[in-house]
Coordinates of C-alpha atoms in Angstrom, one line a residue:
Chain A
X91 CA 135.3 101.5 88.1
X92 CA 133.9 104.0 86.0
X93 CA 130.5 103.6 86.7
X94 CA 131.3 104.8 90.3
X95 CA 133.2 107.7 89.9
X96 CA 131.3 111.1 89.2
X97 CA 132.1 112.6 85.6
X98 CA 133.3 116.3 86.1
X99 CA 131.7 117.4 83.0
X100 CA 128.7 115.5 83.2
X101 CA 128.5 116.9 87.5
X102 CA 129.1 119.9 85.5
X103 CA 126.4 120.0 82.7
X104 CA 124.3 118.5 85.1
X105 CA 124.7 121.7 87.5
X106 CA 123.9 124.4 85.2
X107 CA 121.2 122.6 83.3
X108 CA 119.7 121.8 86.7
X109 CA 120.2 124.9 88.3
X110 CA 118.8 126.5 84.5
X111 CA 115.7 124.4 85.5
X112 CA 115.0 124.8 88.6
X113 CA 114.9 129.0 87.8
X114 CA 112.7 128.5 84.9
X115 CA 110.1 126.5 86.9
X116 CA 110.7 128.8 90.0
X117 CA 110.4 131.6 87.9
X118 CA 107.4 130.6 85.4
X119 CA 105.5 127.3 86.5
X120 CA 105.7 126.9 90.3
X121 CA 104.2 130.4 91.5
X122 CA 101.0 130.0 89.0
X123 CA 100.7 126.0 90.0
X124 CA 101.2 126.1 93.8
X125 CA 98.6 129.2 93.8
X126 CA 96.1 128.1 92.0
X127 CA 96.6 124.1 93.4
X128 CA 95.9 126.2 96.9
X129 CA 93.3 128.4 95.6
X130 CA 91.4 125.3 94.5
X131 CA 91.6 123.8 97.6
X132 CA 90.4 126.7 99.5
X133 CA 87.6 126.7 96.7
X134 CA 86.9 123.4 97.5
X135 CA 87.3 123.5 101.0
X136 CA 84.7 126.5 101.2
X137 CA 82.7 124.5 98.5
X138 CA 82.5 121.7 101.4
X139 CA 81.7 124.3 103.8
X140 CA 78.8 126.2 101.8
X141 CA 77.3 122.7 100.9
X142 CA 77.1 121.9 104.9
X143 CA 75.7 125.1 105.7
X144 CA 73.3 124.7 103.1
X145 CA 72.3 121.4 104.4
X146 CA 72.0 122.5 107.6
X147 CA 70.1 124.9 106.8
X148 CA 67.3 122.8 104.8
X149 CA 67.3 120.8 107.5
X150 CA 66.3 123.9 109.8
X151 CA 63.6 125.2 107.2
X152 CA 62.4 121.8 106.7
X153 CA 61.9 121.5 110.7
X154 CA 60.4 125.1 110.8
X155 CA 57.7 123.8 108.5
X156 CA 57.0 120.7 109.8
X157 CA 56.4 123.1 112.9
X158 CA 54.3 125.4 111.2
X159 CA 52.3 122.6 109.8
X160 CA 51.8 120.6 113.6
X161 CA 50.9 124.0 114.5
X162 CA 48.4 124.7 112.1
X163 CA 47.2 121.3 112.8
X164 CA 46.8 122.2 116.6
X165 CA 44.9 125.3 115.9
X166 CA 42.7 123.5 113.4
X167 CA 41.7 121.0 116.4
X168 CA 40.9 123.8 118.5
X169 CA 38.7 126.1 116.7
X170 CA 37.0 122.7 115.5
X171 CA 37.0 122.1 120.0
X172 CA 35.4 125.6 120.1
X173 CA 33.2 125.6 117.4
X174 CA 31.4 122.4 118.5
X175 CA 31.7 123.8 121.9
X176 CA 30.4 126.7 121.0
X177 CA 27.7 124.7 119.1
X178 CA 26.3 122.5 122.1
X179 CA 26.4 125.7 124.5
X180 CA 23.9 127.8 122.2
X181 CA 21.9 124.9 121.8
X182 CA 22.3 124.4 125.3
X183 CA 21.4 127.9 125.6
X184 CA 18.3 128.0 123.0
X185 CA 17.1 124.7 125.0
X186 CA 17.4 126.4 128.1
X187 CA 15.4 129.7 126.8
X188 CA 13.1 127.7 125.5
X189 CA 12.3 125.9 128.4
X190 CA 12.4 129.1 130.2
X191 CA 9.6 130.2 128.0
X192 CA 7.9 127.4 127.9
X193 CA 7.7 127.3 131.7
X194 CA 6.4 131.3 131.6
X195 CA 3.5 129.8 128.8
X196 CA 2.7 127.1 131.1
X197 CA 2.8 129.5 134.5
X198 CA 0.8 132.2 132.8
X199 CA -1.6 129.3 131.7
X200 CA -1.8 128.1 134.9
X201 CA -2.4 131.1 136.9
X202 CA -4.7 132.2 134.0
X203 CA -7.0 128.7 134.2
X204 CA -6.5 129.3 137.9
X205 CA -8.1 132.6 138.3
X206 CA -10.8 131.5 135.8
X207 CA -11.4 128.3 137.8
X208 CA -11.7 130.1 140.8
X209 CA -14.0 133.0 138.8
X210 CA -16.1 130.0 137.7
X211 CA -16.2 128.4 141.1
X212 CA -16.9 131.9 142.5
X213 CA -19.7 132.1 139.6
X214 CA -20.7 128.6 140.8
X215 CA -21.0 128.9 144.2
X216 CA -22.8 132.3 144.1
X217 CA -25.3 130.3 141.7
X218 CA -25.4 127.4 143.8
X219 CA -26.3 129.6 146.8
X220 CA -29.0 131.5 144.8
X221 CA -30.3 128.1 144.3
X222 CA -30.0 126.9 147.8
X223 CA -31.7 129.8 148.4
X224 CA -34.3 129.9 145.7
X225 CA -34.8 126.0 147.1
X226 CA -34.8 126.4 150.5
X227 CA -36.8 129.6 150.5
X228 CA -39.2 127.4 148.5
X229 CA -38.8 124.2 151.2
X230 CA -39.2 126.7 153.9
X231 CA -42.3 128.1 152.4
X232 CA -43.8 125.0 152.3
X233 CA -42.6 123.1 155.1
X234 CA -43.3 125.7 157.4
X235 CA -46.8 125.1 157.0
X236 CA -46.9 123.1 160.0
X237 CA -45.0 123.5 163.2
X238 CA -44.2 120.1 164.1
X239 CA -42.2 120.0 160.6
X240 CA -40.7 123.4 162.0
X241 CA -39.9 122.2 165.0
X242 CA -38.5 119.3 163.6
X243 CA -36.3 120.9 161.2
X244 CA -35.2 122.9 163.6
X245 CA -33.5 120.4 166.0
X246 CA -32.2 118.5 162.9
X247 CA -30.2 121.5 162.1
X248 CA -28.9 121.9 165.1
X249 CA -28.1 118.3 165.5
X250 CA -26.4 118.4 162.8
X251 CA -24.2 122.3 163.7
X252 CA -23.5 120.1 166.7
X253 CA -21.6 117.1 164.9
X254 CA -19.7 119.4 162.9
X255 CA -18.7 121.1 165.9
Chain B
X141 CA 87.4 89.9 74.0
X142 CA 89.7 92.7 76.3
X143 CA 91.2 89.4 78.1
X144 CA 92.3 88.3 74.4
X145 CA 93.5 91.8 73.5
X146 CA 95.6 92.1 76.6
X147 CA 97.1 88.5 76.1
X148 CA 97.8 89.5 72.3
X149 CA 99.4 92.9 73.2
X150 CA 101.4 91.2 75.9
X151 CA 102.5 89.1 73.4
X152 CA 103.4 91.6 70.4
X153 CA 105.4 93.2 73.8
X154 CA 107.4 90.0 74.5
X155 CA 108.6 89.4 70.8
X156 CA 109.0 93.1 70.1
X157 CA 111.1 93.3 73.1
X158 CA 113.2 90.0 72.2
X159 CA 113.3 91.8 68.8
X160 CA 115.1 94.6 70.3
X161 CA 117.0 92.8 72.8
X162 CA 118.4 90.8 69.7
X163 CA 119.2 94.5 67.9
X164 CA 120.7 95.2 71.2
X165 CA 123.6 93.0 71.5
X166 CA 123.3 92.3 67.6
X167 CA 127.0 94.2 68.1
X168 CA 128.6 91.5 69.9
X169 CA 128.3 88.9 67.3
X170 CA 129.3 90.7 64.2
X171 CA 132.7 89.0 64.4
X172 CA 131.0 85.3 64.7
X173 CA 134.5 84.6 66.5
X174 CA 134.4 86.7 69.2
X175 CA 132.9 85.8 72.2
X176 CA 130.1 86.9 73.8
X177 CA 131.1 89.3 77.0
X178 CA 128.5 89.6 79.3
X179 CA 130.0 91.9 81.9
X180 CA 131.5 94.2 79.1
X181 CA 128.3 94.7 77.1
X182 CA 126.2 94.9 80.5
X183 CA 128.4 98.6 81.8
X184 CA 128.9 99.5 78.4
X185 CA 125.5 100.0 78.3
X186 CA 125.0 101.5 82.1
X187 CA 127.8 104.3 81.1
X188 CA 128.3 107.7 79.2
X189 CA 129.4 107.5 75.7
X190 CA 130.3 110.2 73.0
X191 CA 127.4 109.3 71.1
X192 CA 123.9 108.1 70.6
X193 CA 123.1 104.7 69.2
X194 CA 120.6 105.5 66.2
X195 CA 117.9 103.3 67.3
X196 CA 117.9 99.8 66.4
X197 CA 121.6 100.1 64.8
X198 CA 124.6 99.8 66.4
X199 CA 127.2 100.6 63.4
X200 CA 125.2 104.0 63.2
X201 CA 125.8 107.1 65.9
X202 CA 124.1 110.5 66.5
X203 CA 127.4 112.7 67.2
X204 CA 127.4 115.0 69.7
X205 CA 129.5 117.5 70.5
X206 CA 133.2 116.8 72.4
X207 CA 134.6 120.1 74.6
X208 CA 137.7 119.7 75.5
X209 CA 140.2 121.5 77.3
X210 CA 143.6 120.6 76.4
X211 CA 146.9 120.8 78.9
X212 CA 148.1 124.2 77.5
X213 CA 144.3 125.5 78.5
X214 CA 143.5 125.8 74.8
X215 CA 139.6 124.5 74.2
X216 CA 138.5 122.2 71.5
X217 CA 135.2 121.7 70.1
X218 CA 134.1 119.0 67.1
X219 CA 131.8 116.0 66.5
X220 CA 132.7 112.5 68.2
X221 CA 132.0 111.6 64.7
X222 CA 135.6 112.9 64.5
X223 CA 136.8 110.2 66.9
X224 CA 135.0 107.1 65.7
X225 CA 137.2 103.7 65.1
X226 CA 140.3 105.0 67.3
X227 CA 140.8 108.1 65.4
X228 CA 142.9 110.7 66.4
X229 CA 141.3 114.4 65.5
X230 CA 143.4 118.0 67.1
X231 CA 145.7 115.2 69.2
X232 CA 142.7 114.2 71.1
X233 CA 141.2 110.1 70.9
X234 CA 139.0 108.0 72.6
X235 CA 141.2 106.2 75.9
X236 CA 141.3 102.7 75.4
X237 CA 142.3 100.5 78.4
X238 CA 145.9 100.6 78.8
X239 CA 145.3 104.1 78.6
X240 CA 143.6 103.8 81.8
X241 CA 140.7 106.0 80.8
X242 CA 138.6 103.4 79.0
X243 CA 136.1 105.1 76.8
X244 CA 137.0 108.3 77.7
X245 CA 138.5 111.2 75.4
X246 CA 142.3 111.3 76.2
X247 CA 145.2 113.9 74.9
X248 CA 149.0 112.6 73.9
X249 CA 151.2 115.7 75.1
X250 CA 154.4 115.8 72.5
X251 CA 156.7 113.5 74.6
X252 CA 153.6 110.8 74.1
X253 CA 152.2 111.1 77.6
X254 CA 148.9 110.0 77.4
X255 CA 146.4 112.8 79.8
X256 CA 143.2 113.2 80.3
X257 CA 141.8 116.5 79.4
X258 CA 139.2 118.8 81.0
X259 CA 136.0 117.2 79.3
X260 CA 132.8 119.3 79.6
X261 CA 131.8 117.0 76.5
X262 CA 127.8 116.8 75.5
X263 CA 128.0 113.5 76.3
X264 CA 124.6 111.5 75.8
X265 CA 123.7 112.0 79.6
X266 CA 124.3 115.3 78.6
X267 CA 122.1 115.6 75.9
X268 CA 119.7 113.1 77.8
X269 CA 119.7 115.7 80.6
X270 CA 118.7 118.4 78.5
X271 CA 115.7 116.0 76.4
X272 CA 114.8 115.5 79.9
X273 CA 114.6 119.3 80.8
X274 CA 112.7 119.9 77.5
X275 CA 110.4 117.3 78.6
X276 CA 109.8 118.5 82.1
X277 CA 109.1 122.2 80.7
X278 CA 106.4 120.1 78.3
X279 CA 104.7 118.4 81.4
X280 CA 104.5 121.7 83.4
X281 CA 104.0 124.5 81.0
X282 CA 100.5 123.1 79.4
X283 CA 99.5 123.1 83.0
X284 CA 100.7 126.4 83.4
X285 CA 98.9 127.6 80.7
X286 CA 96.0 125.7 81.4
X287 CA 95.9 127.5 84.8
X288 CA 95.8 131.0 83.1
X289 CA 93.3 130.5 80.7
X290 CA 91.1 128.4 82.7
X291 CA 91.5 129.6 86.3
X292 CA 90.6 127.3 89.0
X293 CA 89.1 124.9 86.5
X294 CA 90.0 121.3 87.0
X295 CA 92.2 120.1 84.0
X296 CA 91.5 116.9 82.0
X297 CA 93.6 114.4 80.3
X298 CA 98.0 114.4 80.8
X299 CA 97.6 118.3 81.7
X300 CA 95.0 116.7 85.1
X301 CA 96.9 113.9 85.1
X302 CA 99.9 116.2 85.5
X303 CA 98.1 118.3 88.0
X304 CA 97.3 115.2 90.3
X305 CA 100.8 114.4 90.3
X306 CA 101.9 117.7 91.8
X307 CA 98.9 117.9 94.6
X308 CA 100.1 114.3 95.3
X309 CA 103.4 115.8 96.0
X310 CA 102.9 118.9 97.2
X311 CA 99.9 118.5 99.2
X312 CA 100.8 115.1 100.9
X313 CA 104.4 115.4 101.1
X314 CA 105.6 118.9 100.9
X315 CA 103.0 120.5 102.9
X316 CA 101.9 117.3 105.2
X317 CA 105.5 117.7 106.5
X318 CA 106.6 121.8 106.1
X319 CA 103.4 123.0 106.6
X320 CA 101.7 125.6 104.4
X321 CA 103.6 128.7 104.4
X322 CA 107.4 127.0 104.7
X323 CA 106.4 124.4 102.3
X324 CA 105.3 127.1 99.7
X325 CA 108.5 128.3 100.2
X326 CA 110.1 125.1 99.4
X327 CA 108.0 123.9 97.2
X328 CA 109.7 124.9 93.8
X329 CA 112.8 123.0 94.7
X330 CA 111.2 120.1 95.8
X331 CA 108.5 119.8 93.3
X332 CA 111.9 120.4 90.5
X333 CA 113.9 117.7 91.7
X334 CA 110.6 115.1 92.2
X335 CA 109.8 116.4 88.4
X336 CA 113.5 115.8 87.3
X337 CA 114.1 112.7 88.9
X338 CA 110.5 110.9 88.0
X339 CA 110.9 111.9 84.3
X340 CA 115.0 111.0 83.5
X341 CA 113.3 107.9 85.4
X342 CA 111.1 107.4 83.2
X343 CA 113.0 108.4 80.2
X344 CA 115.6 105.8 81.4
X345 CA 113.6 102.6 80.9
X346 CA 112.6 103.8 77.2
X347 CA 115.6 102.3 75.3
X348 CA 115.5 104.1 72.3
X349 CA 116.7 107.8 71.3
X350 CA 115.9 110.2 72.5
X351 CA 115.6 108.3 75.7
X352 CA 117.0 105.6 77.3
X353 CA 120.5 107.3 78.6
X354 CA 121.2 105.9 81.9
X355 CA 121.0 109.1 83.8
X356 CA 119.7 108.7 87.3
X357 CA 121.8 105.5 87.3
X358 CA 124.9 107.9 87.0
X359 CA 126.2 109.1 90.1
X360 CA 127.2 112.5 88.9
X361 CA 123.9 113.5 88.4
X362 CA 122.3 112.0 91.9
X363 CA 125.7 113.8 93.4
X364 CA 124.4 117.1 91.9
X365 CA 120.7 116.5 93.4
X366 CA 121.9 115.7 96.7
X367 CA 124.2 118.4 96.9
X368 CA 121.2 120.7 95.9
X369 CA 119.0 119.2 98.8
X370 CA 122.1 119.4 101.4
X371 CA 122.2 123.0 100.3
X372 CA 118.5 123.5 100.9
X373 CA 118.7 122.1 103.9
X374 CA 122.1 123.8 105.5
X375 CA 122.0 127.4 103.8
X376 CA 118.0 128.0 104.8
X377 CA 118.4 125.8 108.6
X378 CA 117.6 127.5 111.4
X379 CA 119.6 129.1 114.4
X380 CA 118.6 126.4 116.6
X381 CA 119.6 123.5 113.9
X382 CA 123.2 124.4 114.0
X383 CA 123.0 124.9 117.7
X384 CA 122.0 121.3 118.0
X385 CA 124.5 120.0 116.1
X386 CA 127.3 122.0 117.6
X387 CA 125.8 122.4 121.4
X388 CA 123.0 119.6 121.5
X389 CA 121.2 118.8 124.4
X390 CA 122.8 116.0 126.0
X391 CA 125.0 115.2 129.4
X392 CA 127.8 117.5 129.3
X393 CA 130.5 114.6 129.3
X394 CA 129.3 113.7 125.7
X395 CA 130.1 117.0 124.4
X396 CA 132.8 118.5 126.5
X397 CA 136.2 117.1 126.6
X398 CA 135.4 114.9 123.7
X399 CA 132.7 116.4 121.3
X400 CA 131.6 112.7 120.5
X401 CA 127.8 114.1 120.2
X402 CA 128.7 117.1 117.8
X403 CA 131.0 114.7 115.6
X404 CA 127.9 112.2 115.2
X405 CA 125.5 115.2 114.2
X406 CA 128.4 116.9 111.9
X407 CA 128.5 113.2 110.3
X408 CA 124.9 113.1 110.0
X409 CA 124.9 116.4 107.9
X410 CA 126.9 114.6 105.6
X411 CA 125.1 111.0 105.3
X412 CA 121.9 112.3 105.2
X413 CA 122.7 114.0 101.4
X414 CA 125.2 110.6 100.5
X415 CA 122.1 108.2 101.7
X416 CA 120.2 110.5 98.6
X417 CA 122.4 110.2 96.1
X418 CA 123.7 106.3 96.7
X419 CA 119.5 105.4 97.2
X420 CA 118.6 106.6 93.8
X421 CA 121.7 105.6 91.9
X422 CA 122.2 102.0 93.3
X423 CA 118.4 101.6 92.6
X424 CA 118.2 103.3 88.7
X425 CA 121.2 101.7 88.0
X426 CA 120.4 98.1 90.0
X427 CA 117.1 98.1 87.6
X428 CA 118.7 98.6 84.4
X429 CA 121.5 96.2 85.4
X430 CA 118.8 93.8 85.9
X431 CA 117.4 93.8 82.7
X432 CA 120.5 93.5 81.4
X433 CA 121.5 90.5 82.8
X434 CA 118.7 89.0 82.3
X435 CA 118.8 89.8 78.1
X436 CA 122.4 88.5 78.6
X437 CA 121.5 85.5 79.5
X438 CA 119.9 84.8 76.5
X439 CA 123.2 85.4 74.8
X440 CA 125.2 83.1 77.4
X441 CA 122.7 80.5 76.7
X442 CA 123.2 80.9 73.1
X443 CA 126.8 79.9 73.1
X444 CA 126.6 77.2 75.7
X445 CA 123.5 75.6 73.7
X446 CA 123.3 77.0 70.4
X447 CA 120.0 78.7 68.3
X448 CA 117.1 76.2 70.2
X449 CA 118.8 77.0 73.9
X450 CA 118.4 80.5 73.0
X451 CA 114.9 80.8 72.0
X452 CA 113.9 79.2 74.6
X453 CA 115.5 81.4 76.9
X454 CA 114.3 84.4 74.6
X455 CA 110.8 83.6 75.8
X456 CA 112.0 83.3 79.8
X457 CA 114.6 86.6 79.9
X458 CA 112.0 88.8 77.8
X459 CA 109.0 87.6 80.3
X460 CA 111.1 88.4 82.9
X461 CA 113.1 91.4 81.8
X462 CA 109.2 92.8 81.2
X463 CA 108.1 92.0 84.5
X464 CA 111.6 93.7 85.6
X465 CA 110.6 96.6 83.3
X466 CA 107.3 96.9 85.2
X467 CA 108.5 97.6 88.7
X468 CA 110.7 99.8 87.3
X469 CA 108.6 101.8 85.8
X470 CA 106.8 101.5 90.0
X471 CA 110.2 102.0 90.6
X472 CA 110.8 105.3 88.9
X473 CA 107.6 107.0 90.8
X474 CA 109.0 105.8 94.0
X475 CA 112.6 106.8 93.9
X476 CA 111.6 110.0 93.1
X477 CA 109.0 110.3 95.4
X478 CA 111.2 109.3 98.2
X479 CA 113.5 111.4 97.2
X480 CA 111.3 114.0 97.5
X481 CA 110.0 112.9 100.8
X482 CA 113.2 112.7 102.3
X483 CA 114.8 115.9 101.0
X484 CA 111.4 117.4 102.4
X485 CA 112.2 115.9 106.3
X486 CA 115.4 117.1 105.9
X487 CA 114.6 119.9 105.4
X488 CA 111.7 119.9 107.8
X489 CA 114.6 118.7 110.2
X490 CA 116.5 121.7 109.5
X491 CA 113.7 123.8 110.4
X492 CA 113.6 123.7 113.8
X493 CA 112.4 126.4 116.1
X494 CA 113.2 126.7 119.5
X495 CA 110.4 125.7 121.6
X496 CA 111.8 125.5 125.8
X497 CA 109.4 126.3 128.0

């Protein structure tokens, strides 16, 4: 059977010409395929590798600025806290000095119509005395035209010393 | 619209094909007497001849060159033109069968003994094998190329398509199984003989010159690859691969008295090449031999049942002798890919290191 047995020339032809091809590819094609196929896929792998990294890291900036931002949100809302703390405690403060001064108006008033109150009762009674005087040195002048009156007068006064004692 | 131009190229496929199935055998009814031999015209197609058909013709041959070597050791060299219709050309003719070397070239010595020479003929697997080098340089060295103009740039077109073909292989075979740095090292071999193989393939299953030679159906040249991978794989194996074959670890009544265990691995050595080169010849050859029978059958048909039989049968073999074409053509990646693959684990299995703790 022909088809089964090997052909010496063709095993032959088909030795050198392979052999002839195998050292032309070995020689030219594989070295600049097989480094470049590998190159590539270090290229490619690193490619991968960069693109993560870069991710990763936009990811990290992107956190650090949402930080930033809640941050400067949170220091917003406290120097606005301050501020109208700050506000109500001067006014506080203004009412309170105010009041304070008010008070010192209204003491200095008060002590002032005090004194002159008790000037113009001093005044008063001093004038009132002159007049009781002035009157009763008058009554007494007259009245003590008679005795009986005196006499009279007299006991009332004491009558009356003795009640209020 | 592309449904209709697929159906209409399918079509222009089926009749061109019948077309040249009917050039094909056109030979065997020249003499309208002579029967039609379907076994005859089925290996005359599967084996090596002197010449090339000139497409479409079969009274017309591309000579090629005959180198023989006659019994005194005196070499001859002319055209199988020389030798066409019987003739006899420096005492050299083509064997006929009660020669016993049927088709092949064949020397009468004076006394009319009737030898057979030492033929290193360019045969047409011959000159298919060296179309088929040509073409492999074509695939690889635009790629090449490509690769020092362009650096790491990704190629386009047959020069990526190329490139994807070789990652494919070396990436997911070569160095999925060797690993990086041994399968850079074995790489070029592998990567040649998955080239080889996938193009001759190829080049197989297009019937007309300059392809269409039979070659990885032809056991001398799967011999030749297998012998190259058993070579790989023995001259490059390492200490502790012979030792296993020789000394393996197993109970020392397997290996001692009797070395039953060092037989079976010393066997092994030698199927694992064998498996190789039978896997890719019986399937090459099983594919074309399908084809071929089923175009025959036209034929038979034809003289059972006359003209009408036969073009009915056209229509059938030619359908299916396409659809046989197709898996071939799957075919022809697969063998050589498994080739490949296996020559790669054998390799791999050669590769042993010793690892006791």
């Amino acid at each position: 059977m022909e088809l089964f047995m090997p052909e010496a020339g063709l095993v032959f032809w088909m030795f050198v010409v392979f052999v002839v091809l195998f050292a032309i590819l070995a020689k030219f094609a594989w070295p600049v395929i097989i480094k470049m196929v590998d190159e590539r896929a270090d290229l490619i792998d690193k490619g991968v590798e960069y693109a993560e990294a870069a991710k990763a890291s936009l990811e990290n900036s992107e956190n650090q600025a949402r930080a930033i931002l809640a941050e400067a949100n949170q220091r917003q809302l406290e120097i606005l806290q301050e501020a109208a703390q700050m506000k109500a405690q001067i006014i506080e403060e203004a009412k309170k000095a105010a009041a304070e001064e008010a008070k010192k108006l209204t003491d200095a008033a008060a002590i002032s119509i005090e004194q002159s109150r008790k000037e113009a009762e001093l005044q008063f009674r001093q004038e009132v005395s002159q007049f009781a005087l002035t009157i009763a040195e008058n009554i007494i002048r007259k009245e003590l035209a008679g005795d009986t009156a005196q006499a009279e007068i007299v006991e009332q006064l004491l009558n009356e010393l003795e009640h209020k004692n | 619209m592309k449904k209709h131009s697929i159906l209409i190229i399918s079509i222009t496929l089926i009749v061109l094909a019948a077309a040249t199935s009917i050039a094909l055998f056109d030979h065997t009814h020249h003499d309208e007497n002579a029967r039609f031999n379907a076994k005859e015209t089925i290996f005359d197609h599967l084996v090596d001849h002197y010449s090339w058909e000139v497409p479409f013709s079969h009274s017309h041959h591309i000579p090629l060159p005959i180198i023989v070597q006659d019994y005194e050791g005196g070499w001859h060299c002319f055209m199988s033109s020389r030798l066409s219709h019987g003739e006899m050309h420096e005492g050299f003719r083509i064997g006929t069968e009660e020669d016993g070397f049927d088709g092949k070239v064949v020397g009468t010595k004076p006394n009319g003994e009737v030898y057979r020479p030492l033929d290193i003929s360019i045969t047409k697997n011959v000159a298919a094998l060296l179309i088929t080098v040509i073409v492999v340089c074509l695939c690889l060295f635009p790629l090449v190329r490509w690769y020092k103009n362009n650096g790491t740039k990704s190629p386009r077109g047959i020069v990526g398509a190329i490139e994807m073909l070789t990652c494919m292989i070396y990436d997911d075979v070569i160095k999925s199984i060797l690993g990086p740095v041994k399968g850079a090292r074995f790489a070029p071999y592998l990567l040649t003989a998955f080239y080889f193989i996938f193009i001759s393939n190829l080049m197989g299953l297009m019937v007309i010159f300059p392809a269409g030679a039979n070659l990885t159906g032809n056991l001398a040249i799967t011999m030749v690859l297998a012998i190259c991978t058993f070579l790989a794989v023995n001259i490059f194996g390492t200490k502790e691969y012979w030792k296993e074959i020789f000394w393996p670890d197993v109970p020392m009544f397997l290996k001692c008295p009797l070395p039953i265990m060092p037989f079976i691995e010393i066997f092994g050595v030698f199927t694992k090449p064998i498996a190789l080169m039978v896997r890719l010849f019986a399937n090459m050859m099983g594919g074309h031999m399908i084809v071929l029978v089923l175009l025959s059958l036209i034929f038979i048909f034809k003289e059972m049942g006359g003209v009408a039989v036969a073009g009915g049968t056209t229509v059938l073999s030619v359908g299916f002798s396409l659809f046989m074409y197709i898996i071939d053509t799957l075919v022809s990646y697969i063998q050589a890919y498994v080739f490949t693959m296996l020559s790669t684990i054998f390799i791999s299995l050669a590769q042993v290191e010793h690892h006791h703790e």
